[in-house]
């Protein structure tokens, strides 16, 4: 097996994703010693009764990811959880430099990284059980960007922002 870099995550959720995010953070803590993967920061409410708007959570997490990557930390990623994963993904993908994907199966989690070079993983608490979400996180972490023809496609996506401005 080839070298797999340690991945560090800025994580966040709205009130609809708190419980699942808690379970995923616990999983990181359990993996910590063996893998080195870590949570760098958490954004969002500590309890599900504290209502917040998911766009502000997604923006903050993505800004942290981009800030750390600009400082040379290529191993920094984002993990966002809301009720479906859709809202945080739509918000995240408005931010230039972010490639966020919602996944609900292992193959999609792998391909988000391997083919699309996703730097933010989005999950939905109301559509995934904790066990499946943990599996999806592992699949995302264990995948590597393949480059090659996929690098050209990722560049085509990035060019949309340059051509059409933010939010394209």
Short mmCIF file of C-alpha atoms in Angstrom, two decimals:
data_model
loop_
_atom_site.label_atom_id
_atom_site.label_comp_id
_atom_site.label_asym_id
_atom_site.label_seq_id
_atom_site.Cartn_x
_atom_site.Cartn_y
_atom_site.Cartn_z
CA UNK A 1 0.00 0.00 0.00
CA UNK A 2 1.29 3.47 -0.89
CA UNK A 3 1.89 6.33 1.50
CA UNK A 4 -1.29 8.05 2.61
CA UNK A 5 -0.85 11.53 4.05
CA UNK A 6 -2.44 12.43 7.34
CA UNK A 7 -5.59 14.44 6.73
CA UNK A 8 -6.63 17.23 9.05
CA UNK A 9 -10.17 18.59 9.05
CA UNK A 10 -12.00 21.75 9.90
CA UNK A 11 -15.51 20.53 10.70
CA UNK A 12 -18.88 22.16 11.14
CA UNK A 13 -22.59 21.59 11.27
CA UNK A 14 -25.85 23.37 11.72
CA UNK A 15 -28.41 22.21 14.29
CA UNK A 16 -29.56 19.48 11.88
CA UNK A 17 -26.12 17.86 11.85
CA UNK A 18 -24.86 18.16 15.43
CA UNK A 19 -25.49 14.56 16.48
CA UNK A 20 -23.81 13.06 13.42
CA UNK A 21 -20.88 15.46 13.65
CA UNK A 22 -20.40 14.45 17.30
CA UNK A 23 -20.24 10.79 16.22
CA UNK A 24 -17.73 11.58 13.48
CA UNK A 25 -15.53 13.60 15.84
CA UNK A 26 -15.57 10.65 18.26
CA UNK A 27 -14.47 8.46 15.35
CA UNK A 28 -11.56 10.83 14.63
CA UNK A 29 -10.54 10.61 18.28
CA UNK A 30 -10.67 6.81 18.11
CA UNK A 31 -8.58 6.75 14.91
CA UNK A 32 -6.21 9.44 16.17
CA UNK A 33 -3.45 7.26 17.55
CA UNK A 34 -3.35 4.86 14.63
CA UNK A 35 -3.81 7.28 11.74
CA UNK A 36 -2.91 10.76 12.88
CA UNK A 37 -6.02 12.17 11.18
CA UNK A 38 -7.31 15.03 13.30
CA UNK A 39 -9.97 17.67 13.77
CA UNK A 40 -8.40 21.14 13.73
CA UNK A 41 -11.51 23.17 14.55
CA UNK A 42 -15.24 22.85 15.00
CA UNK A 43 -17.80 25.43 13.91
CA UNK A 44 -21.47 25.45 14.78
CA UNK A 45 -23.73 24.74 17.72
CA UNK A 46 -22.89 22.25 20.45
CA UNK A 47 -26.50 21.09 20.73
CA UNK A 48 -29.29 20.48 18.23
CA UNK A 49 -31.64 22.90 19.99
CA UNK A 50 -29.37 25.84 19.14
CA UNK A 51 -30.65 26.83 15.71
CA UNK A 52 -28.17 28.35 13.26
CA UNK A 53 -28.11 29.04 9.53
CA UNK A 54 -25.98 26.50 7.66
CA UNK A 55 -24.56 28.97 5.11
CA UNK A 56 -22.56 30.83 7.75
CA UNK A 57 -21.19 27.55 9.13
CA UNK A 58 -20.18 26.32 5.67
CA UNK A 59 -18.49 29.61 4.78
CA UNK A 60 -16.47 29.68 8.00
CA UNK A 61 -15.26 26.09 7.62
CA UNK A 62 -14.35 26.62 3.96
CA UNK A 63 -12.48 29.84 4.73
CA UNK A 64 -10.42 27.97 7.32
CA UNK A 65 -9.63 25.22 4.82
CA UNK A 66 -8.53 27.75 2.20
CA UNK A 67 -6.51 29.78 4.71
CA UNK A 68 -4.56 26.73 5.85
CA UNK A 69 -4.02 25.52 2.30
CA UNK A 70 -2.75 28.98 1.30
CA UNK A 71 -0.19 28.63 4.11
CA UNK A 72 1.05 25.40 2.54
CA UNK A 73 -1.00 22.82 4.44
CA UNK A 74 -2.23 20.72 1.50
CA UNK A 75 -3.49 18.03 3.88
CA UNK A 76 -6.33 20.19 5.27
CA UNK A 77 -9.92 19.39 4.35
CA UNK A 78 -13.43 20.29 5.43
CA UNK A 79 -16.25 18.17 6.78
CA UNK A 80 -19.73 19.70 6.80
CA UNK A 81 -22.94 18.16 8.12
CA UNK A 82 -26.50 19.45 7.89
CA UNK A 83 -29.84 17.68 7.59
CA UNK A 84 -29.27 16.45 4.03
CA UNK A 85 -25.75 17.63 3.20
CA UNK A 86 -27.18 19.51 0.23
CA UNK A 87 -27.40 22.99 1.74
CA UNK A 88 -23.84 23.04 3.06
CA UNK A 89 -22.55 21.66 -0.26
CA UNK A 90 -24.38 24.29 -2.32
CA UNK A 91 -22.99 27.00 -0.07
CA UNK A 92 -19.45 25.58 -0.03
CA UNK A 93 -19.34 25.32 -3.81
CA UNK A 94 -19.99 29.06 -4.10
CA UNK A 95 -16.55 29.68 -2.59
CA UNK A 96 -13.70 29.80 -5.14
CA UNK A 97 -11.19 27.03 -4.49
CA UNK A 98 -13.65 24.75 -2.74
CA UNK A 99 -14.81 21.51 -4.31
CA UNK A 100 -17.47 20.03 -2.05
CA UNK A 101 -19.36 16.83 -2.60
CA UNK A 102 -22.38 15.27 -0.93
CA UNK A 103 -21.97 11.52 -0.66
CA UNK A 104 -24.27 8.73 0.49
CA UNK A 105 -22.37 5.64 -0.68
CA UNK A 106 -18.79 4.42 -0.53
CA UNK A 107 -18.10 4.62 -4.26
CA UNK A 108 -19.16 8.28 -4.38
CA UNK A 109 -16.99 9.07 -1.34
CA UNK A 110 -13.97 7.53 -3.09
CA UNK A 111 -14.66 9.21 -6.42
CA UNK A 112 -15.22 12.63 -4.85
CA UNK A 113 -11.53 12.50 -3.91
CA UNK A 114 -10.07 10.31 -6.66
CA UNK A 115 -11.72 11.97 -9.66
CA UNK A 116 -12.96 15.35 -8.43
CA UNK A 117 -10.23 16.27 -5.91
CA UNK A 118 -12.90 17.23 -3.38
CA UNK A 119 -11.54 19.20 -0.46
CA UNK A 120 -14.81 19.29 1.49
CA UNK A 121 -16.97 16.28 2.36
CA UNK A 122 -20.67 16.97 2.99
CA UNK A 123 -22.97 14.55 4.79
CA UNK A 124 -26.63 14.58 5.83
CA UNK A 125 -27.64 13.53 9.33
CA UNK A 126 -31.26 12.95 8.35
CA UNK A 127 -30.35 10.63 5.47
CA UNK A 128 -27.38 8.67 6.87
CA UNK A 129 -26.92 6.53 9.92
CA UNK A 130 -23.78 7.08 11.98
CA UNK A 131 -22.27 3.76 10.89
CA UNK A 132 -22.59 4.57 7.20
CA UNK A 133 -21.33 8.12 7.74
CA UNK A 134 -18.20 6.78 9.46
CA UNK A 135 -17.62 4.42 6.53
CA UNK A 136 -18.03 7.29 4.06
CA UNK A 137 -15.54 9.41 5.98
CA UNK A 138 -13.02 6.54 5.91
CA UNK A 139 -13.56 6.03 2.17
CA UNK A 140 -12.99 9.75 1.56
CA UNK A 141 -9.83 9.75 3.69
CA UNK A 142 -8.40 6.60 2.12
CA UNK A 143 -8.87 7.81 -1.46
CA UNK A 144 -6.26 9.90 -3.27
CA UNK A 145 -6.65 12.25 -6.19
CA UNK A 146 -5.61 10.37 -9.32
CA UNK A 147 -4.63 13.42 -11.37
CA UNK A 148 -4.15 12.73 -15.09
CA UNK A 149 -7.29 13.32 -17.12
CA UNK A 150 -9.11 14.18 -13.89
CA UNK A 151 -6.74 17.10 -13.21
CA UNK A 152 -7.81 18.64 -16.52
CA UNK A 153 -11.46 18.28 -15.55
CA UNK A 154 -10.88 19.86 -12.15
CA UNK A 155 -9.11 22.74 -13.88
CA UNK A 156 -12.12 23.17 -16.18
CA UNK A 157 -14.33 23.48 -13.08
CA UNK A 158 -11.95 26.04 -11.55
CA UNK A 159 -11.94 28.02 -14.81
CA UNK A 160 -15.68 28.65 -14.40
CA UNK A 161 -14.96 30.88 -11.42
CA UNK A 162 -12.31 32.77 -13.36
CA UNK A 163 -14.69 33.22 -16.32
CA UNK A 164 -17.91 33.96 -14.48
CA UNK A 165 -16.86 35.22 -11.06
CA UNK A 166 -17.63 33.97 -7.60
CA UNK A 167 -20.59 31.69 -7.20
CA UNK A 168 -20.52 30.28 -10.70
#
